[in-house]
Amino acid sequence: DGGITQSPKYLFRKEGQNVTLSCEQNLNHDAMYWYRQDPGQGLRLIYYSQIVNDFQKGDIAEGYSVSREKKESFPLTVTSAQKNPTAFYLCASSIRDRNSPLHFGNGTRLTVT
Amino acid sequence: GENVEQHPSTLSVQEGDSAVIKCTYSDSASNYFPWYKQELGKRPQLIIDIRSNVGEKKDQRIAVTLNKTAKHFSLHITETQPEDSAVYFCAASKGGGTSYGKLTFGQGTILTVHP
């Protein structure tokens, strides 16, 4: 189903704890992305990676970290430095070509209390 | 960086009417403009896209128009149906170099189609 798996669907954490969101794809896409979705603000880019072992900050990278050790995987860590971590997180992938559409996962809803 | 503004934030229509959602962008170098539909609790899915060398594109009841001079593009849905109810997002990107796939999204429009 879609080739991009995000887990878990719901995640609850206490304030001050780091948490890692999983994203795996079997579409053989080179590029992967993490977006954050908040009501009324659309999707905002956190980090993206165009190739293994390389990634770039997006528009709201502060308080987040990523790794890209394998083509299929692009985990996102929400650190305790992220001031408003409660949100819906979407992972996406695309072929590494100009103007290629994004394929999204089903998302992870993170709640930090 | 790129900034995309989307209007309206909510849109309510009767079944069979047309719906129009408009977006403006700030970076004249942007050349790729996709539209995504997100049903409640589901992932965003691409419904149509347009490139800057094209002024209009249609796919059955959906069409997108692009005005490069004015830097705005619009989504048109004709003969709306209740299953069109969803959140719609526009986006823009330059589609080259380090900007591959780096989409900037609008704020979203909640479309409700009443039977």
Short mmCIF file of C-alpha atoms in Angstrom, two decimals:
data_model
loop_
_atom_site.label_atom_id
_atom_site.label_comp_id
_atom_site.label_asym_id
_atom_site.label_seq_id
_atom_site.Cartn_x
_atom_site.Cartn_y
_atom_site.Cartn_z
CA ASP A 1 0.00 0.00 0.00
CA GLY A 2 1.85 3.06 -1.27
CA GLY A 3 5.31 1.65 -0.55
CA ILE A 4 6.03 4.02 2.36
CA THR A 5 5.55 2.78 5.90
CA GLN A 6 5.55 5.05 8.90
CA SER A 7 5.41 3.66 12.38
CA PRO A 8 3.89 3.93 14.81
CA LYS A 9 0.63 5.61 13.82
CA TYR A 10 0.25 7.20 17.27
CA LEU A 11 3.07 8.04 19.65
CA PHE A 12 2.94 9.49 23.13
CA ARG A 13 5.94 10.86 25.00
CA LYS A 14 6.71 12.84 28.10
CA GLU A 15 8.26 16.26 27.73
CA GLY A 16 12.05 16.14 27.78
CA GLN A 17 12.32 12.77 26.07
CA ASN A 18 13.75 12.24 22.63
CA VAL A 19 11.64 10.15 20.28
CA THR A 20 12.39 8.58 16.90
CA LEU A 21 9.82 8.22 14.13
CA SER A 22 10.36 5.48 11.59
CA CYS A 23 10.01 5.80 7.81
CA GLU A 24 10.73 2.96 5.39
CA GLN A 25 10.12 2.87 1.64
CA ASN A 26 10.37 0.09 -0.93
CA LEU A 27 9.82 2.27 -3.98
CA ASN A 28 13.56 2.46 -4.75
CA HIS A 29 13.35 6.25 -4.45
CA ASP A 30 16.55 8.17 -3.88
CA ALA A 31 14.97 11.19 -2.22
CA MET A 32 13.14 11.21 1.10
CA TYR A 33 11.53 14.00 3.13
CA TRP A 34 10.00 14.77 6.48
CA TYR A 35 7.13 17.24 6.76
CA ARG A 36 5.27 18.48 9.79
CA GLN A 37 1.54 19.22 9.53
CA ASP A 38 -0.23 21.58 11.91
CA PRO A 39 -3.82 22.81 11.55
CA GLY A 40 -4.02 25.88 9.32
CA GLN A 41 -0.32 25.82 8.44
CA GLY A 42 -0.08 23.32 5.65
CA LEU A 43 2.94 21.06 5.44
CA ARG A 44 6.31 22.41 6.48
CA LEU A 45 9.59 20.78 5.49
CA ILE A 46 11.81 19.59 8.33
CA TYR A 47 14.62 17.70 6.58
CA TYR A 48 15.21 16.09 3.21
CA SER A 49 17.73 13.71 1.74
CA GLN A 50 18.51 13.23 -1.93
CA ILE A 51 20.98 10.39 -1.51
CA VAL A 52 22.29 8.00 1.13
CA ASN A 53 24.55 9.58 3.76
CA ASP A 54 23.50 13.10 2.80
CA PHE A 55 20.66 15.31 4.03
CA GLN A 56 19.75 19.00 4.20
CA LYS A 57 17.78 21.14 6.61
CA GLY A 58 14.37 22.25 5.57
CA ASP A 59 12.46 25.29 6.79
CA ILE A 60 11.91 24.14 10.40
CA ALA A 61 14.85 21.86 11.26
CA GLU A 62 15.52 23.20 14.76
CA GLY A 63 14.98 20.54 17.40
CA TYR A 64 15.03 17.67 14.91
CA SER A 65 17.70 15.32 13.61
CA VAL A 66 17.79 12.68 10.88
CA SER A 67 20.03 10.00 9.44
CA ARG A 68 20.16 8.31 6.05
CA GLU A 69 22.30 5.23 6.38
CA LYS A 70 20.20 3.16 3.97
CA LYS A 71 18.32 4.11 0.85
CA GLU A 72 15.12 2.60 2.25
CA SER A 73 15.15 4.31 5.64
CA PHE A 74 14.99 7.92 6.84
CA PRO A 75 14.26 8.07 10.59
CA LEU A 76 13.42 11.37 12.27
CA THR A 77 14.36 12.10 15.88
CA VAL A 78 12.35 14.72 17.71
CA THR A 79 14.64 15.99 20.44
CA SER A 80 13.82 17.67 23.73
CA ALA A 81 14.99 20.92 22.14
CA GLN A 82 11.91 21.04 19.91
CA LYS A 83 9.62 23.48 21.70
CA ASN A 84 6.31 22.39 20.20
CA PRO A 85 6.72 18.76 19.17
CA THR A 86 3.06 17.74 19.23
CA ALA A 87 2.06 17.45 15.58
CA PHE A 88 1.32 15.13 12.69
CA TYR A 89 4.52 14.02 10.93
CA LEU A 90 4.55 12.91 7.32
CA CYS A 91 7.36 11.13 5.54
CA ALA A 92 7.57 11.20 1.75
CA SER A 93 9.80 9.99 -1.04
CA SER A 94 10.36 10.72 -4.72
CA ILE A 95 12.64 9.82 -7.57
CA ARG A 96 15.63 12.11 -7.76
CA ASP A 97 14.52 14.08 -10.76
CA ARG A 98 13.21 17.58 -11.35
CA ASN A 99 9.52 18.02 -10.77
CA SER A 100 8.82 14.52 -9.53
CA PRO A 101 5.75 14.07 -7.33
CA LEU A 102 5.98 13.13 -3.68
CA HIS A 103 4.61 9.85 -2.36
CA PHE A 104 3.55 10.16 1.26
CA GLY A 105 3.33 7.70 4.12
CA ASN A 106 0.26 7.54 6.37
CA GLY A 107 1.86 9.71 9.00
CA THR A 108 2.63 9.53 12.72
CA ARG A 109 0.71 11.61 15.22
CA LEU A 110 3.04 12.55 18.06
CA THR A 111 1.68 13.84 21.34
CA VAL A 112 4.06 15.17 23.95
CA THR A 113 2.72 15.97 27.42
CA GLY B 1 12.80 31.35 0.17
CA GLU B 2 9.56 30.48 -1.55
CA ASN B 3 6.26 31.51 0.03
CA VAL B 4 2.92 30.06 -1.08
CA GLU B 5 -0.37 31.63 -0.05
CA GLN B 6 -3.61 29.65 -0.51
CA HIS B 7 -7.21 30.90 -0.42
CA PRO B 8 -9.81 30.32 0.78
CA SER B 9 -9.06 28.38 3.95
CA THR B 10 -12.54 26.83 3.88
CA LEU B 11 -14.94 26.37 1.00
CA SER B 12 -18.46 25.02 1.15
CA VAL B 13 -20.41 24.15 -2.02
CA GLN B 14 -23.51 22.24 -3.04
CA GLU B 15 -23.13 19.00 -4.94
CA GLY B 16 -22.87 19.71 -8.65
CA ASP B 17 -21.44 23.21 -8.20
CA SER B 18 -17.89 24.19 -9.15
CA ALA B 19 -15.12 24.89 -6.66
CA VAL B 20 -12.09 27.08 -7.20
CA ILE B 21 -9.02 27.29 -4.97
CA LYS B 22 -6.32 29.87 -5.63
CA CYS B 23 -2.63 30.03 -4.76
CA THR B 24 0.04 32.66 -5.21
CA TYR B 25 3.78 32.10 -5.02
CA SER B 26 6.68 34.46 -4.49
CA ASP B 27 9.69 32.93 -6.26
CA SER B 28 9.60 33.53 -10.00
CA ALA B 29 12.06 30.64 -10.45
CA SER B 30 9.44 28.11 -9.31
CA ASN B 31 8.48 25.87 -12.20
CA TYR B 32 6.47 22.97 -10.78
CA PHE B 33 3.03 23.28 -9.16
CA PRO B 34 1.32 20.16 -7.81
CA TRP B 35 -2.00 19.86 -6.00
CA TYR B 36 -2.59 17.30 -3.26
CA LYS B 37 -5.82 16.01 -1.76
CA GLN B 38 -5.89 14.78 1.82
CA GLU B 39 -8.97 12.96 3.06
CA LEU B 40 -9.59 12.84 6.78
CA GLY B 41 -7.02 10.64 8.50
CA LYS B 42 -5.27 9.72 5.27
CA ARG B 43 -2.08 10.64 3.45
CA PRO B 44 -1.93 13.51 0.95
CA GLN B 45 -2.19 12.25 -2.61
CA LEU B 46 -1.27 13.98 -5.83
CA ILE B 47 -4.33 14.81 -7.94
CA ILE B 48 -2.86 17.00 -10.64
CA ASP B 49 0.27 19.00 -11.38
CA ILE B 50 1.41 21.59 -13.88
CA ARG B 51 4.76 22.76 -15.11
CA SER B 52 5.66 26.34 -15.97
CA ASN B 53 5.74 25.72 -19.70
CA VAL B 54 2.01 24.95 -19.66
CA GLY B 55 -0.85 27.36 -18.96
CA GLU B 56 -3.63 24.86 -18.28
CA LYS B 57 -4.06 21.16 -17.66
CA LYS B 58 -7.24 19.14 -17.31
CA ASP B 59 -8.02 15.69 -15.99
CA GLN B 60 -11.72 14.83 -16.12
CA ARG B 61 -13.45 17.11 -13.57
CA ILE B 62 -10.23 18.70 -12.35
CA ALA B 63 -8.25 21.46 -14.02
CA VAL B 64 -5.35 23.64 -13.02
CA THR B 65 -4.43 27.01 -14.54
CA LEU B 66 -1.14 28.85 -14.20
CA ASN B 67 -0.39 32.53 -14.70
CA LYS B 68 3.38 32.93 -14.53
CA THR B 69 3.28 36.69 -14.94
CA ALA B 70 1.02 37.15 -11.95
CA LYS B 71 2.60 34.22 -10.10
CA HIS B 72 -0.63 32.47 -9.29
CA PHE B 73 -2.25 29.16 -10.08
CA SER B 74 -5.70 27.77 -9.41
CA LEU B 75 -7.47 24.44 -9.00
CA HIS B 76 -10.90 24.08 -10.57
CA ILE B 77 -13.24 21.21 -9.69
CA THR B 78 -16.42 20.95 -11.72
CA GLU B 79 -19.56 18.97 -10.93
CA THR B 80 -18.47 18.48 -7.35
CA GLN B 81 -19.44 15.31 -5.48
CA PRO B 82 -19.51 14.55 -1.75
CA GLU B 83 -16.39 12.40 -2.14
CA ASP B 84 -14.51 15.53 -3.22
CA SER B 85 -14.76 16.71 0.39
CA ALA B 86 -11.18 16.86 1.71
CA VAL B 87 -8.32 19.22 2.42
CA TYR B 88 -6.56 20.45 -0.71
CA PHE B 89 -2.99 21.71 -0.74
CA CYS B 90 -1.18 23.58 -3.45
CA ALA B 91 2.61 23.56 -3.62
CA ALA B 92 5.49 25.02 -5.61
CA SER B 93 9.11 24.10 -6.26
CA LYS B 94 12.03 25.04 -8.48
CA GLY B 95 12.65 21.43 -9.32
CA GLY B 96 16.38 21.64 -9.90
CA GLY B 97 19.77 21.39 -8.18
CA THR B 98 19.46 21.13 -4.43
CA SER B 99 15.77 21.97 -4.75
CA TYR B 100 14.81 18.58 -6.16
CA GLY B 101 11.40 17.76 -4.73
CA LYS B 102 11.66 20.53 -2.17
CA LEU B 103 8.05 21.58 -2.21
CA THR B 104 6.68 24.61 -0.39
CA PHE B 105 3.02 24.06 0.50
CA GLY B 106 0.11 26.41 0.90
CA GLN B 107 -1.90 26.42 4.12
CA GLY B 108 -4.62 24.15 2.76
CA THR B 109 -8.31 24.54 1.89
CA ILE B 110 -10.99 22.49 3.59
CA LEU B 111 -13.57 21.73 0.90
CA THR B 112 -16.98 20.52 1.96
CA VAL B 113 -19.46 19.35 -0.67
CA HIS B 114 -23.02 19.16 0.62
CA PRO B 115 -25.35 16.55 -0.93
#
